Coordinates of C-alpha atoms and ligand atoms in Angstrom, one line a residue:
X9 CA 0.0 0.0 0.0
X10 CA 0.9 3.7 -1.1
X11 CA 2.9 5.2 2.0
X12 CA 1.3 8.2 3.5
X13 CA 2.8 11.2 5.6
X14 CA 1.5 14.2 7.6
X15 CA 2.8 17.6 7.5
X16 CA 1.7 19.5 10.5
X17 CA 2.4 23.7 10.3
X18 CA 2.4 25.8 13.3
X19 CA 1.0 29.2 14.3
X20 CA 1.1 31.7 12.0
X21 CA 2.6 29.8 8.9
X22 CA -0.6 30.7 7.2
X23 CA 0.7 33.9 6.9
X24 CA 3.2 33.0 4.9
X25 CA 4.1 35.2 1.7
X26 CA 2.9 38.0 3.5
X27 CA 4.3 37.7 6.9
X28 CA 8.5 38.7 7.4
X29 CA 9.0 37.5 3.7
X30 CA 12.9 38.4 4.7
X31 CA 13.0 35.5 7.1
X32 CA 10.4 33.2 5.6
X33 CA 10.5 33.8 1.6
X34 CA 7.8 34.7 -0.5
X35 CA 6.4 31.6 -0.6
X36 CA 2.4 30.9 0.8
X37 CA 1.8 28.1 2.7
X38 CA -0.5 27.2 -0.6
X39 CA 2.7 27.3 -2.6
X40 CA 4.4 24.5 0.3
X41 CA 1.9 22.1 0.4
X42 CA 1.6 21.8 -3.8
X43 CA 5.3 21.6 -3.9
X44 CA 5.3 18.9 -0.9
X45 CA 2.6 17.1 -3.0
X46 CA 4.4 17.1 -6.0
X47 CA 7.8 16.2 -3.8
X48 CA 5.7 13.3 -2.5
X49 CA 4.0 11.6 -5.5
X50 CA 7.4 11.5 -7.4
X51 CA 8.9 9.4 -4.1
X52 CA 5.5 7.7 -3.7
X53 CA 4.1 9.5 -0.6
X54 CA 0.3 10.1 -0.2
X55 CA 0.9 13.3 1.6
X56 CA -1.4 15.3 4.0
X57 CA -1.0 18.8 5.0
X58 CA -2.6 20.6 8.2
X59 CA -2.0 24.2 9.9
X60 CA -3.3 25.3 12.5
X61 CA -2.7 28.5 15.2
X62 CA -3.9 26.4 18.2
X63 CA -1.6 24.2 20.8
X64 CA -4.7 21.5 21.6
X65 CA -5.2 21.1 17.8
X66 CA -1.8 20.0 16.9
X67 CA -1.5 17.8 19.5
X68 CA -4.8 15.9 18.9
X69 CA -3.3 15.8 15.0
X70 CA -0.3 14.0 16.1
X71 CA -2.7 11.7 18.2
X72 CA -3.9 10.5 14.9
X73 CA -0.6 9.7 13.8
X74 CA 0.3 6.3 15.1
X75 CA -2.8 4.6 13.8
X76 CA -3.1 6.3 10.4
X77 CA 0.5 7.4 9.3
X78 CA 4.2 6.4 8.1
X79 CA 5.8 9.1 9.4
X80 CA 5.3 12.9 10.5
X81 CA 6.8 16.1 9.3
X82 CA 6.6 19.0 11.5
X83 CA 7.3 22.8 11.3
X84 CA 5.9 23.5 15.1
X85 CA 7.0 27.0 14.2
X86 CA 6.7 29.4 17.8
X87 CA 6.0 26.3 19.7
X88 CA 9.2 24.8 19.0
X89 CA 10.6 27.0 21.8
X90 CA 8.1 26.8 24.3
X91 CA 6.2 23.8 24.4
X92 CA 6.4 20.3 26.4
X93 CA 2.9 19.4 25.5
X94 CA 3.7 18.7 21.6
X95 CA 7.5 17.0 22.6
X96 CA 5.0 14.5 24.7
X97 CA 3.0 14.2 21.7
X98 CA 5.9 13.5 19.5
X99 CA 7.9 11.1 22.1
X100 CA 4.4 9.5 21.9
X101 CA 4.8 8.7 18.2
X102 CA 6.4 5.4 17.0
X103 CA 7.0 6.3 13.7
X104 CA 9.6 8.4 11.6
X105 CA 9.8 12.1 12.5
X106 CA 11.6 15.0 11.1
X107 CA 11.7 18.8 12.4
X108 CA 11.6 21.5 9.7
X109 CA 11.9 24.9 10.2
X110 CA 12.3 27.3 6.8
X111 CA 14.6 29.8 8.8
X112 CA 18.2 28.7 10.3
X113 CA 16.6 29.1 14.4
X114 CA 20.4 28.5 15.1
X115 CA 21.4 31.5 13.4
X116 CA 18.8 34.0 14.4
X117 CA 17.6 35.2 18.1
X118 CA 18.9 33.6 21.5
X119 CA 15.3 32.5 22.4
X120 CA 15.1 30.9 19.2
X121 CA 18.5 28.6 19.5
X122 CA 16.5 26.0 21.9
X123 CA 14.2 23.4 20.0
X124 CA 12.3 21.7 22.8
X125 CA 10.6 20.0 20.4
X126 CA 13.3 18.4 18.5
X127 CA 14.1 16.1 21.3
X128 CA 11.3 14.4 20.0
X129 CA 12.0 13.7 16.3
X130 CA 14.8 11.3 14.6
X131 CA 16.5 15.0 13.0
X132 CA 15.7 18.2 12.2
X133 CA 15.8 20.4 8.9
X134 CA 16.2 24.1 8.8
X135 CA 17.6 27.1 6.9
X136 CA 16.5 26.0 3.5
X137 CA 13.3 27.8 3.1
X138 CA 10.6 26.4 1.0
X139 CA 13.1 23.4 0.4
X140 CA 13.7 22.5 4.3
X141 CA 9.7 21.0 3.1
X142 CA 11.4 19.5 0.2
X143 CA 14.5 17.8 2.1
X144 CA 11.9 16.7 5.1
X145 CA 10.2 14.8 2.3
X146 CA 13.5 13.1 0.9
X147 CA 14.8 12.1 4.4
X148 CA 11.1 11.0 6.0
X149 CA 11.1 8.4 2.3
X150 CA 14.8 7.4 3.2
X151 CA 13.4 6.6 7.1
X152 CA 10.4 5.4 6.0
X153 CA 11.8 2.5 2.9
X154 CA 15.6 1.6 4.2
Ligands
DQA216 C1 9.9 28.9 12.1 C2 10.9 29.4 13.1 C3 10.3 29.8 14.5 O1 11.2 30.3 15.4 C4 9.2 30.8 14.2 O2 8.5 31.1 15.4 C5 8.2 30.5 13.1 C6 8.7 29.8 11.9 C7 10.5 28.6 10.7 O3 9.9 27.9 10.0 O4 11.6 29.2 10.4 O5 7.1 30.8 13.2 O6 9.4 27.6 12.6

């Protein structure tokens, strides 16, 4: 059966093409998920894509990913600094998991250096813009078939 994946998008990142287009490119969250989908079908991923501005709503997301997913790609955006609720979540998860972020969090502000999150996940992605989406896709497939 045809392998399927979950991208989950934190607050804000439907702002994207209009929000600090400096940091985060010009690129809508629209623009993402067709290029994810088109990233996916040529490595043979059904993939899903899901934003939302609300802690509770992620984290009953990646509830659903143990029973109905291969693996989970995540850009917890602002929450990656602050939140122990979704790291539960992900520590939760059995399956592969990869952290993107489209800025380099290492090379911006102090508060911005931690990823609580990332303790949860098998790597993390970031710095490449629209393409940390991309290369999340490539390594989740390499996780997911070898
Ligand atoms: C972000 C980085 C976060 O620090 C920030 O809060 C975001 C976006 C990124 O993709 O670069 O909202 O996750």
């Amino acid at each position: 059966m045809k392998k399927k994946i979950l991208i989950i998008n934190g607050p804000n990142l439907n702002l994207l093409g209009q929000r600090e287009d400096d940091i985060y490119g010009k690129d809508t969250l629209e623009n993402i998920k067709n290029a994810s989908e088109t990233k996916g079908k040529s490595l043979d991923l059904t993939i899903d894509f899901f934003q939302s501005n609300n802690e509770g709503e992620i984290i009953n997301k990646l509830h659903e990913v143990e029973e109905l997913y291969d693996g989970l790609i995540i850009n917890p955006a602002a929450y990656t600094h602050s939140s122990i609720a979704i790291l539960d979540s992900l520590r939760a998860i059995n399956k592969p998991k990869i952290e993107i972020h489209l800025s380099n969090i290492y090379s911006r502000e102090e508060y911005r250096k931690k990823s609580i999150t990332s303790e949860g996940v098998n790597g993390l992605i970031c710095g490449f813009g629209t393409n940390s989406y991309i290369l999340g896709i490539e390594a989740i497939a390499k996780l997911i078939y070898n």
